[in-house]
């Protein structure tokens, strides 16, 4: 049974004015209400799924950002340790700090 909700909505006032039996109008109203609710439930489920996917995307982005921050902090610690360990060393007449600075550029 194909239900055209728009047509039911439009024709209900005309059917009532034309004297269609109350029981028939009530069936049409129930059909309209049920179909509308089913549509809303479907829309809400689709929205829930979209929000879930968005939440998963945000979680993944947060994890990637956290890992990137951790790697950057580790790289900074390693650079600091390297600078401290090579302070004052000379490589073929060039200070180690200058070589490291050039490598970092």
PDB file of N, CA and C in Angstrom:
ATOM      1  N   UNK A   1       0.848  -1.176   0.000  1.00  0.00           N
ATOM      2  CA  UNK A   1       0.000   0.000   0.000  1.00  0.00           C
ATOM      3  C   UNK A   1       0.890   1.234   0.000  1.00  0.00           C
ATOM      4  N   UNK A   2       0.827   2.016  -1.041  1.00  0.00           N
ATOM      5  CA  UNK A   2       1.636   3.217  -1.178  1.00  0.00           C
ATOM      6  C   UNK A   2       0.921   4.371  -0.480  1.00  0.00           C
ATOM      7  N   UNK A   3       1.653   5.040   0.417  1.00  0.00           N
ATOM      8  CA  UNK A   3       1.039   6.137   1.174  1.00  0.00           C
ATOM      9  C   UNK A   3       1.701   7.441   0.781  1.00  0.00           C
ATOM     10  N   UNK A   4       0.939   8.339   0.249  1.00  0.00           N
ATOM     11  CA  UNK A   4       1.424   9.663  -0.119  1.00  0.00           C
ATOM     12  C   UNK A   4       1.014  10.621   1.001  1.00  0.00           C
ATOM     13  N   UNK A   5       1.950  10.868   1.904  1.00  0.00           N
ATOM     14  CA  UNK A   5       1.635  11.661   3.093  1.00  0.00           C
ATOM     15  C   UNK A   5       1.196  13.077   2.761  1.00  0.00           C
ATOM     16  N   UNK A   6       1.814  13.658   1.749  1.00  0.00           N
ATOM     17  CA  UNK A   6       1.436  15.015   1.357  1.00  0.00           C
ATOM     18  C   UNK A   6      -0.026  15.044   0.904  1.00  0.00           C
ATOM     19  N   UNK A   7      -0.399  14.068   0.115  1.00  0.00           N
ATOM     20  CA  UNK A   7      -1.795  14.018  -0.358  1.00  0.00           C
ATOM     21  C   UNK A   7      -2.756  13.800   0.802  1.00  0.00           C
ATOM     22  N   UNK A   8      -2.374  12.923   1.739  1.00  0.00           N
ATOM     23  CA  UNK A   8      -3.256  12.681   2.886  1.00  0.00           C
ATOM     24  C   UNK A   8      -3.453  13.988   3.656  1.00  0.00           C
ATOM     25  N   UNK A   9      -2.359  14.709   3.900  1.00  0.00           N
ATOM     26  CA  UNK A   9      -2.457  15.981   4.628  1.00  0.00           C
ATOM     27  C   UNK A   9      -3.374  16.973   3.906  1.00  0.00           C
ATOM     28  N   UNK A  10      -3.197  17.048   2.600  1.00  0.00           N
ATOM     29  CA  UNK A  10      -3.970  18.023   1.829  1.00  0.00           C
ATOM     30  C   UNK A  10      -5.449  17.635   1.731  1.00  0.00           C
ATOM     31  N   UNK A  11      -5.708  16.337   1.650  1.00  0.00           N
ATOM     32  CA  UNK A  11      -7.085  15.900   1.421  1.00  0.00           C
ATOM     33  C   UNK A  11      -7.911  15.719   2.689  1.00  0.00           C
ATOM     34  N   UNK A  12      -7.273  15.636   3.850  1.00  0.00           N
ATOM     35  CA  UNK A  12      -8.035  15.440   5.090  1.00  0.00           C
ATOM     36  C   UNK A  12      -9.085  16.524   5.320  1.00  0.00           C
ATOM     37  N   UNK A  13      -8.736  17.809   5.218  1.00  0.00           N
ATOM     38  CA  UNK A  13      -9.782  18.824   5.436  1.00  0.00           C
ATOM     39  C   UNK A  13     -10.921  18.711   4.414  1.00  0.00           C
ATOM     40  N   UNK A  14     -10.575  18.417   3.164  1.00  0.00           N
ATOM     41  CA  UNK A  14     -11.612  18.279   2.130  1.00  0.00           C
ATOM     42  C   UNK A  14     -12.492  17.073   2.410  1.00  0.00           C
ATOM     43  N   UNK A  15     -11.872  15.965   2.841  1.00  0.00           N
ATOM     44  CA  UNK A  15     -12.641  14.754   3.142  1.00  0.00           C
ATOM     45  C   UNK A  15     -13.579  15.002   4.319  1.00  0.00           C
ATOM     46  N   UNK A  16     -13.083  15.708   5.327  1.00  0.00           N
ATOM     47  CA  UNK A  16     -13.919  16.018   6.484  1.00  0.00           C
ATOM     48  C   UNK A  16     -15.100  16.900   6.069  1.00  0.00           C
ATOM     49  N   UNK A  17     -14.817  17.914   5.254  1.00  0.00           N
ATOM     50  CA  UNK A  17     -15.885  18.819   4.796  1.00  0.00           C
ATOM     51  C   UNK A  17     -16.886  18.092   3.906  1.00  0.00           C
ATOM     52  N   UNK A  18     -16.413  17.082   3.187  1.00  0.00           N
ATOM     53  CA  UNK A  18     -17.295  16.349   2.280  1.00  0.00           C
ATOM     54  C   UNK A  18     -18.116  15.298   3.012  1.00  0.00           C
ATOM     55  N   UNK A  19     -17.852  15.123   4.316  1.00  0.00           N
ATOM     56  CA  UNK A  19     -18.669  14.195   5.089  1.00  0.00           C
ATOM     57  C   UNK A  19     -18.154  12.765   5.108  1.00  0.00           C
ATOM     58  N   UNK A  20     -16.876  12.566   4.833  1.00  0.00           N
ATOM     59  CA  UNK A  20     -16.312  11.216   4.913  1.00  0.00           C
ATOM     60  C   UNK A  20     -16.452  10.745   6.352  1.00  0.00           C
ATOM     61  N   UNK A  21     -16.739   9.455   6.519  1.00  0.00           N
ATOM     62  CA  UNK A  21     -16.996   8.887   7.846  1.00  0.00           C
ATOM     63  C   UNK A  21     -15.830   9.147   8.792  1.00  0.00           C
ATOM     64  N   UNK A  22     -16.187   9.383  10.051  1.00  0.00           N
ATOM     65  CA  UNK A  22     -15.199   9.674  11.085  1.00  0.00           C
ATOM     66  C   UNK A  22     -14.153   8.552  11.195  1.00  0.00           C
ATOM     67  N   UNK A  23     -14.592   7.316  11.109  1.00  0.00           N
ATOM     68  CA  UNK A  23     -13.663   6.177  11.201  1.00  0.00           C
ATOM     69  C   UNK A  23     -12.624   6.225  10.091  1.00  0.00           C
ATOM     70  N   UNK A  24     -13.047   6.592   8.887  1.00  0.00           N
ATOM     71  CA  UNK A  24     -12.119   6.679   7.752  1.00  0.00           C
ATOM     72  C   UNK A  24     -11.107   7.812   7.955  1.00  0.00           C
ATOM     73  N   UNK A  25     -11.601   8.946   8.461  1.00  0.00           N
ATOM     74  CA  UNK A  25     -10.709  10.066   8.738  1.00  0.00           C
ATOM     75  C   UNK A  25      -9.704   9.701   9.829  1.00  0.00           C
ATOM     76  N   UNK A  26     -10.175   8.974  10.831  1.00  0.00           N
ATOM     77  CA  UNK A  26      -9.301   8.561  11.927  1.00  0.00           C
ATOM     78  C   UNK A  26      -8.205   7.617  11.425  1.00  0.00           C
ATOM     79  N   UNK A  27      -8.554   6.716  10.525  1.00  0.00           N
ATOM     80  CA  UNK A  27      -7.552   5.813   9.950  1.00  0.00           C
ATOM     81  C   UNK A  27      -6.509   6.629   9.173  1.00  0.00           C
ATOM     82  N   UNK A  28      -6.972   7.590   8.414  1.00  0.00           N
ATOM     83  CA  UNK A  28      -6.047   8.425   7.640  1.00  0.00           C
ATOM     84  C   UNK A  28      -5.128   9.220   8.577  1.00  0.00           C
ATOM     85  N   UNK A  29      -5.691   9.767   9.668  1.00  0.00           N
ATOM     86  CA  UNK A  29      -4.889  10.511  10.638  1.00  0.00           C
ATOM     87  C   UNK A  29      -3.857   9.617  11.322  1.00  0.00           C
ATOM     88  N   UNK A  30      -4.279   8.402  11.702  1.00  0.00           N
ATOM     89  CA  UNK A  30      -3.337   7.459  12.322  1.00  0.00           C
ATOM     90  C   UNK A  30      -2.217   7.097  11.355  1.00  0.00           C
ATOM     91  N   UNK A  31      -2.603   6.850  10.106  1.00  0.00           N
ATOM     92  CA  UNK A  31      -1.604   6.525   9.084  1.00  0.00           C
ATOM     93  C   UNK A  31      -0.615   7.669   8.938  1.00  0.00           C
ATOM     94  N   UNK A  32      -1.134   8.868   8.873  1.00  0.00           N
ATOM     95  CA  UNK A  32      -0.286  10.057   8.751  1.00  0.00           C
ATOM     96  C   UNK A  32       0.655  10.176   9.949  1.00  0.00           C
ATOM     97  N   UNK A  33       0.115   9.984  11.153  1.00  0.00           N
ATOM     98  CA  UNK A  33       0.931  10.098  12.368  1.00  0.00           C
ATOM     99  C   UNK A  33       2.013   9.018  12.402  1.00  0.00           C
ATOM    100  N   UNK A  34       1.662   7.786  12.101  1.00  0.00           N
ATOM    101  CA  UNK A  34       2.624   6.676  12.145  1.00  0.00           C
ATOM    102  C   UNK A  34       3.724   6.871  11.105  1.00  0.00           C
ATOM    103  N   UNK A  35       3.332   7.202   9.905  1.00  0.00           N
ATOM    104  CA  UNK A  35       4.320   7.390   8.839  1.00  0.00           C
ATOM    105  C   UNK A  35       5.245   8.569   9.143  1.00  0.00           C
ATOM    106  N   UNK A  36       4.686   9.629   9.721  1.00  0.00           N
ATOM    107  CA  UNK A  36       5.495  10.785  10.091  1.00  0.00           C
ATOM    108  C   UNK A  36       6.491  10.406  11.179  1.00  0.00           C
ATOM    109  N   UNK A  37       6.027   9.657  12.186  1.00  0.00           N
ATOM    110  CA  UNK A  37       6.917   9.213  13.257  1.00  0.00           C
ATOM    111  C   UNK A  37       8.018   8.307  12.721  1.00  0.00           C
ATOM    112  N   UNK A  38       7.666   7.412  11.820  1.00  0.00           N
ATOM    113  CA  UNK A  38       8.661   6.514  11.246  1.00  0.00           C
ATOM    114  C   UNK A  38       9.717   7.308  10.469  1.00  0.00           C
ATOM    115  N   UNK A  39       9.260   8.319   9.759  1.00  0.00           N
ATOM    116  CA  UNK A  39      10.199   9.171   9.036  1.00  0.00           C
ATOM    117  C   UNK A  39      11.136   9.908   9.975  1.00  0.00           C
ATOM    118  N   UNK A  40      10.578  10.413  11.070  1.00  0.00           N
ATOM    119  CA  UNK A  40      11.396  11.111  12.064  1.00  0.00           C
ATOM    120  C   UNK A  40      12.401  10.171  12.717  1.00  0.00           C
ATOM    121  N   UNK A  41      11.969   8.963  13.024  1.00  0.00           N
ATOM    122  CA  UNK A  41      12.884   7.986  13.623  1.00  0.00           C
ATOM    123  C   UNK A  41      14.025   7.689  12.648  1.00  0.00           C
ATOM    124  N   UNK A  42      13.701   7.522  11.383  1.00  0.00           N
ATOM    125  CA  UNK A  42      14.736   7.290  10.378  1.00  0.00           C
ATOM    126  C   UNK A  42      15.697   8.459  10.262  1.00  0.00           C
ATOM    127  N   UNK A  43      15.154   9.669  10.277  1.00  0.00           N
ATOM    128  CA  UNK A  43      15.998  10.867  10.213  1.00  0.00           C
ATOM    129  C   UNK A  43      16.888  10.975  11.443  1.00  0.00           C
ATOM    130  N   UNK A  44      16.332  10.665  12.602  1.00  0.00           N
ATOM    131  CA  UNK A  44      17.112  10.736  13.836  1.00  0.00           C
ATOM    132  C   UNK A  44      18.231   9.687  13.835  1.00  0.00           C
ATOM    133  N   UNK A  45      17.953   8.512  13.330  1.00  0.00           N
ATOM    134  CA  UNK A  45      18.981   7.470  13.253  1.00  0.00           C
ATOM    135  C   UNK A  45      20.089   7.887  12.295  1.00  0.00           C
ATOM    136  N   UNK A  46      19.733   8.459  11.171  1.00  0.00           N
ATOM    137  CA  UNK A  46      20.743   8.936  10.222  1.00  0.00           C
ATOM    138  C   UNK A  46      21.595  10.025  10.859  1.00  0.00           C
ATOM    139  N   UNK A  47      20.964  10.931  11.589  1.00  0.00           N
ATOM    140  CA  UNK A  47      21.687  11.994  12.280  1.00  0.00           C
ATOM    141  C   UNK A  47      22.602  11.409  13.355  1.00  0.00           C
ATOM    142  N   UNK A  48      22.108  10.429  14.105  1.00  0.00           N
ATOM    143  CA  UNK A  48      22.917   9.788  15.141  1.00  0.00           C
ATOM    144  C   UNK A  48      24.164   9.154  14.527  1.00  0.00           C
ATOM    145  N   UNK A  49      24.001   8.488  13.387  1.00  0.00           N
ATOM    146  CA  UNK A  49      25.137   7.865  12.714  1.00  0.00           C
ATOM    147  C   UNK A  49      26.146   8.910  12.236  1.00  0.00           C
ATOM    148  N   UNK A  50      25.663  10.030  11.733  1.00  0.00           N
ATOM    149  CA  UNK A  50      26.562  11.099  11.292  1.00  0.00           C
ATOM    150  C   UNK A  50      27.335  11.688  12.471  1.00  0.00           C
ATOM    151  N   UNK A  51      26.647  11.888  13.595  1.00  0.00           N
ATOM    152  CA  UNK A  51      27.308  12.409  14.790  1.00  0.00           C
ATOM    153  C   UNK A  51      28.352  11.403  15.287  1.00  0.00           C
ATOM    154  N   UNK A  52      28.015  10.118  15.231  1.00  0.00           N
ATOM    155  CA  UNK A  52      28.961   9.080  15.643  1.00  0.00           C
ATOM    156  C   UNK A  52      30.208   9.109  14.764  1.00  0.00           C
ATOM    157  N   UNK A  53      30.024   9.219  13.441  1.00  0.00           N
ATOM    158  CA  UNK A  53      31.175   9.289  12.526  1.00  0.00           C
ATOM    159  C   UNK A  53      31.999  10.544  12.797  1.00  0.00           C
ATOM    160  N   UNK A  54      31.339  11.658  13.043  1.00  0.00           N
ATOM    161  CA  UNK A  54      32.052  12.898  13.352  1.00  0.00           C
ATOM    162  C   UNK A  54      32.845  12.747  14.643  1.00  0.00           C
ATOM    163  N   UNK A  55      32.253  12.143  15.647  1.00  0.00           N
ATOM    164  CA  UNK A  55      32.930  11.915  16.916  1.00  0.00           C
ATOM    165  C   UNK A  55      34.164  11.035  16.723  1.00  0.00           C
ATOM    166  N   UNK A  56      34.047   9.998  15.918  1.00  0.00           N
ATOM    167  CA  UNK A  56      35.186   9.117  15.646  1.00  0.00           C
ATOM    168  C   UNK A  56      36.290   9.870  14.905  1.00  0.00           C
ATOM    169  N   UNK A  57      35.902  10.733  13.988  1.00  0.00           N
ATOM    170  CA  UNK A  57      36.886  11.541  13.253  1.00  0.00           C
ATOM    171  C   UNK A  57      37.622  12.493  14.193  1.00  0.00           C
ATOM    172  N   UNK A  58      36.876  13.130  15.089  1.00  0.00           N
ATOM    173  CA  UNK A  58      37.489  14.046  16.057  1.00  0.00           C
ATOM    174  C   UNK A  58      38.436  13.279  16.979  1.00  0.00           C
ATOM    175  N   UNK A  59      38.008  12.103  17.443  1.00  0.00           N
ATOM    176  CA  UNK A  59      38.872  11.287  18.308  1.00  0.00           C
ATOM    177  C   UNK A  59      40.166  10.927  17.592  1.00  0.00           C
ATOM    178  N   UNK A  60      40.063  10.528  16.335  1.00  0.00           N
ATOM    179  CA  UNK A  60      41.260  10.163  15.566  1.00  0.00           C
ATOM    180  C   UNK A  60      42.172  11.371  15.381  1.00  0.00           C
ATOM    181  N   UNK A  61      41.594  12.530  15.108  1.00  0.00           N
ATOM    182  CA  UNK A  61      42.392  13.747  14.937  1.00  0.00           C
ATOM    183  C   UNK A  61      43.088  14.124  16.247  1.00  0.00           C
ATOM    184  N   UNK A  62      42.386  13.969  17.353  1.00  0.00           N
ATOM    185  CA  UNK A  62      42.999  14.265  18.650  1.00  0.00           C
ATOM    186  C   UNK A  62      44.168  13.321  18.934  1.00  0.00           C
ATOM    187  N   UNK A  63      43.992  12.034  18.603  1.00  0.00           N
ATOM    188  CA  UNK A  63      45.085  11.072  18.807  1.00  0.00           C
ATOM    189  C   UNK A  63      46.292  11.435  17.952  1.00  0.00           C
ATOM    190  N   UNK A  64      46.039  11.809  16.683  1.00  0.00           N
ATOM    191  CA  UNK A  64      47.150  12.186  15.797  1.00  0.00           C
ATOM    192  C   UNK A  64      47.849  13.446  16.313  1.00  0.00           C
ATOM    193  N   UNK A  65      47.078  14.409  16.777  1.00  0.00           N
ATOM    194  CA  UNK A  65      47.669  15.645  17.306  1.00  0.00           C
ATOM    195  C   UNK A  65      48.502  15.349  18.550  1.00  0.00           C
ATOM    196  N   UNK A  66      48.001  14.497  19.426  1.00  0.00           N
ATOM    197  CA  UNK A  66      48.738  14.137  20.629  1.00  0.00           C
ATOM    198  C   UNK A  66      50.058  13.460  20.263  1.00  0.00           C
ATOM    199  N   UNK A  67      50.010  12.515  19.332  1.00  0.00           N
ATOM    200  CA  UNK A  67      51.236  11.829  18.913  1.00  0.00           C
ATOM    201  C   UNK A  67      52.222  12.801  18.271  1.00  0.00           C
ATOM    202  N   UNK A  68      51.724  13.729  17.470  1.00  0.00           N
ATOM    203  CA  UNK A  68      52.601  14.727  16.834  1.00  0.00           C
ATOM    204  C   UNK A  68      53.256  15.604  17.894  1.00  0.00           C
ATOM    205  N   UNK A  69      52.495  16.003  18.906  1.00  0.00           N
ATOM    206  CA  UNK A  69      53.049  16.803  19.994  1.00  0.00           C
ATOM    207  C   UNK A  69      54.121  16.020  20.744  1.00  0.00           C
ATOM    208  N   UNK A  70      53.860  14.744  20.978  1.00  0.00           N
ATOM    209  CA  UNK A  70      54.839  13.906  21.679  1.00  0.00           C
ATOM    210  C   UNK A  70      56.124  13.777  20.863  1.00  0.00           C
ATOM    211  N   UNK A  71      55.982  13.563  19.546  1.00  0.00           N
ATOM    212  CA  UNK A  71      57.163  13.449  18.676  1.00  0.00           C
ATOM    213  C   UNK A  71      57.950  14.761  18.636  1.00  0.00           C
ATOM    214  N   UNK A  72      57.238  15.873  18.577  1.00  0.00           N
ATOM    215  CA  UNK A  72      57.911  17.176  18.547  1.00  0.00           C
ATOM    216  C   UNK A  72      58.661  17.418  19.852  1.00  0.00           C
ATOM    217  N   UNK A  73      58.053  17.068  20.978  1.00  0.00           N
ATOM    218  CA  UNK A  73      58.722  17.245  22.271  1.00  0.00           C
ATOM    219  C   UNK A  73      59.953  16.347  22.359  1.00  0.00           C
ATOM    220  N   UNK A  74      59.823  15.119  21.869  1.00  0.00           N
ATOM    221  CA  UNK A  74      60.966  14.202  21.878  1.00  0.00           C
ATOM    222  C   UNK A  74      62.089  14.718  20.979  1.00  0.00           C
ATOM    223  N   UNK A  75      61.738  15.228  19.828  1.00  0.00           N
ATOM    224  CA  UNK A  75      62.753  15.781  18.922  1.00  0.00           C
ATOM    225  C   UNK A  75      63.453  16.967  19.569  1.00  0.00           C
ATOM    226  N   UNK A  76      62.700  17.808  20.261  1.00  0.00           N
ATOM    227  CA  UNK A  76      63.304  18.957  20.943  1.00  0.00           C
ATOM    228  C   UNK A  76      64.252  18.492  22.042  1.00  0.00           C
ATOM    229  N   UNK A  77      63.829  17.479  22.795  1.00  0.00           N
ATOM    230  CA  UNK A  77      64.721  16.938  23.842  1.00  0.00           C
ATOM    231  C   UNK A  77      65.996  16.366  23.224  1.00  0.00           C
ATOM    232  N   UNK A  78      65.836  15.633  22.125  1.00  0.00           N
ATOM    233  CA  UNK A  78      67.007  15.060  21.450  1.00  0.00           C
ATOM    234  C   UNK A  78      67.939  16.149  20.933  1.00  0.00           C
ATOM    235  N   UNK A  79      67.376  17.210  20.363  1.00  0.00           N
ATOM    236  CA  UNK A  79      68.196  18.326  19.871  1.00  0.00           C
ATOM    237  C   UNK A  79      68.941  18.991  21.018  1.00  0.00           C
ATOM    238  N   UNK A  80      68.266  19.173  22.146  1.00  0.00           N
ATOM    239  CA  UNK A  80      68.896  19.793  23.305  1.00  0.00           C
ATOM    240  C   UNK A  80      70.043  18.920  23.805  1.00  0.00           C
ATOM    241  N   UNK A  81      69.793  17.611  23.894  1.00  0.00           N
ATOM    242  CA  UNK A  81      70.847  16.689  24.349  1.00  0.00           C
ATOM    243  C   UNK A  81      72.034  16.705  23.384  1.00  0.00           C
ATOM    244  N   UNK A  82      71.745  16.760  22.097  1.00  0.00           N
ATOM    245  CA  UNK A  82      72.808  16.791  21.098  1.00  0.00           C
ATOM    246  C   UNK A  82      73.624  18.070  21.233  1.00  0.00           C
ATOM    247  N   UNK A  83      72.941  19.209  21.427  1.00  0.00           N
ATOM    248  CA  UNK A  83      73.653  20.483  21.600  1.00  0.00           C
ATOM    249  C   UNK A  83      74.543  20.451  22.842  1.00  0.00           C
ATOM    250  N   UNK A  84      73.982  19.911  23.935  1.00  0.00           N
ATOM    251  CA  UNK A  84      74.754  19.839  25.177  1.00  0.00           C
ATOM    252  C   UNK A  84      75.955  18.899  25.032  1.00  0.00           C
ATOM    253  N   UNK A  85      75.743  17.769  24.363  1.00  0.00           N
ATOM    254  CA  UNK A  85      76.811  16.777  24.221  1.00  0.00           C
ATOM    255  C   UNK A  85      77.927  17.269  23.296  1.00  0.00           C
ATOM    256  N   UNK A  86      77.597  18.131  22.363  1.00  0.00           N
ATOM    257  CA  UNK A  86      78.592  18.568  21.382  1.00  0.00           C
ATOM    258  C   UNK A  86      79.101  19.987  21.643  1.00  0.00           C
ATOM    259  N   UNK A  87      78.668  20.576  22.745  1.00  0.00           N
ATOM    260  CA  UNK A  87      79.093  21.943  23.067  1.00  0.00           C
ATOM    261  C   UNK A  87      80.616  21.994  23.142  1.00  0.00           C
ATOM    262  N   UNK A  88      81.195  22.923  22.441  1.00  0.00           N
ATOM    263  CA  UNK A  88      82.632  23.120  22.473  1.00  0.00           C
ATOM    264  C   UNK A  88      83.422  22.237  21.533  1.00  0.00           C
ATOM    265  N   UNK A  89      82.802  21.236  20.931  1.00  0.00           N
ATOM    266  CA  UNK A  89      83.539  20.383  19.993  1.00  0.00           C
ATOM    267  C   UNK A  89      83.787  21.127  18.688  1.00  0.00           C
ATOM    268  N   UNK A  90      84.884  20.793  18.047  1.00  0.00           N
ATOM    269  CA  UNK A  90      85.181  21.386  16.744  1.00  0.00           C
ATOM    270  C   UNK A  90      85.346  20.259  15.730  1.00  0.00           C
ATOM    271  N   UNK A  91      84.731  20.451  14.576  1.00  0.00           N
ATOM    272  CA  UNK A  91      84.858  19.491  13.481  1.00  0.00           C
ATOM    273  C   UNK A  91      85.562  20.205  12.342  1.00  0.00           C
ATOM    274  N   UNK A  92      86.820  19.826  12.119  1.00  0.00           N
ATOM    275  CA  UNK A  92      87.628  20.437  11.061  1.00  0.00           C
ATOM    276  C   UNK A  92      87.584  21.955  11.150  1.00  0.00           C
ATOM    277  N   UNK A  93      87.760  22.469  12.344  1.00  0.00           N
ATOM    278  CA  UNK A  93      87.845  23.903  12.546  1.00  0.00           C
ATOM    279  C   UNK A  93      86.513  24.611  12.678  1.00  0.00           C
ATOM    280  N   UNK A  94      85.397  23.895  12.600  1.00  0.00           N
ATOM    281  CA  UNK A  94      84.070  24.514  12.713  1.00  0.00           C
ATOM    282  C   UNK A  94      83.437  24.001  14.001  1.00  0.00           C
ATOM    283  N   UNK A  95      82.864  24.902  14.757  1.00  0.00           N
ATOM    284  CA  UNK A  95      82.219  24.485  16.001  1.00  0.00           C
ATOM    285  C   UNK A  95      81.023  23.585  15.692  1.00  0.00           C
ATOM    286  N   UNK A  96      80.819  22.557  16.510  1.00  0.00           N
ATOM    287  CA  UNK A  96      79.731  21.590  16.314  1.00  0.00           C
ATOM    288  C   UNK A  96      78.372  22.282  16.337  1.00  0.00           C
ATOM    289  N   UNK A  97      78.243  23.329  17.190  1.00  0.00           N
ATOM    290  CA  UNK A  97      76.963  24.037  17.277  1.00  0.00           C
ATOM    291  C   UNK A  97      76.575  24.651  15.935  1.00  0.00           C
ATOM    292  N   UNK A  98      77.587  25.144  15.216  1.00  0.00           N
ATOM    293  CA  UNK A  98      77.320  25.749  13.908  1.00  0.00           C
ATOM    294  C   UNK A  98      76.853  24.687  12.910  1.00  0.00           C
ATOM    295  N   UNK A  99      77.476  23.517  12.953  1.00  0.00           N
ATOM    296  CA  UNK A  99      77.075  22.423  12.055  1.00  0.00           C
ATOM    297  C   UNK A  99      75.645  22.005  12.363  1.00  0.00           C
ATOM    298  N   UNK A 100      75.318  21.849  13.647  1.00  0.00           N
ATOM    299  CA  UNK A 100      73.962  21.448  14.044  1.00  0.00           C
ATOM    300  C   UNK A 100      72.951  22.507  13.627  1.00  0.00           C
ATOM    301  N   UNK A 101      73.280  23.768  13.836  1.00  0.00           N
ATOM    302  CA  UNK A 101      72.376  24.851  13.444  1.00  0.00           C
ATOM    303  C   UNK A 101      72.095  24.814  11.954  1.00  0.00           C
ATOM    304  N   UNK A 102      73.127  24.532  11.162  1.00  0.00           N
ATOM    305  CA  UNK A 102      72.947  24.462   9.700  1.00  0.00           C
ATOM    306  C   UNK A 102      72.067  23.258   9.333  1.00  0.00           C
ATOM    307  N   UNK A 103      72.228  22.159  10.050  1.00  0.00           N
ATOM    308  CA  UNK A 103      71.411  20.974   9.771  1.00  0.00           C
ATOM    309  C   UNK A 103      69.938  21.213  10.127  1.00  0.00           C
ATOM    310  N   UNK A 104      69.712  21.997  11.156  1.00  0.00           N
ATOM    311  CA  UNK A 104      68.332  22.265  11.590  1.00  0.00           C
ATOM    312  C   UNK A 104      67.605  23.202  10.641  1.00  0.00           C
ATOM    313  N   UNK A 105      68.340  23.973   9.840  1.00  0.00           N
ATOM    314  CA  UNK A 105      67.705  24.941   8.929  1.00  0.00           C
ATOM    315  C   UNK A 105      67.052  24.291   7.778  1.00  0.00           C
TER     316      UNK A 105
END
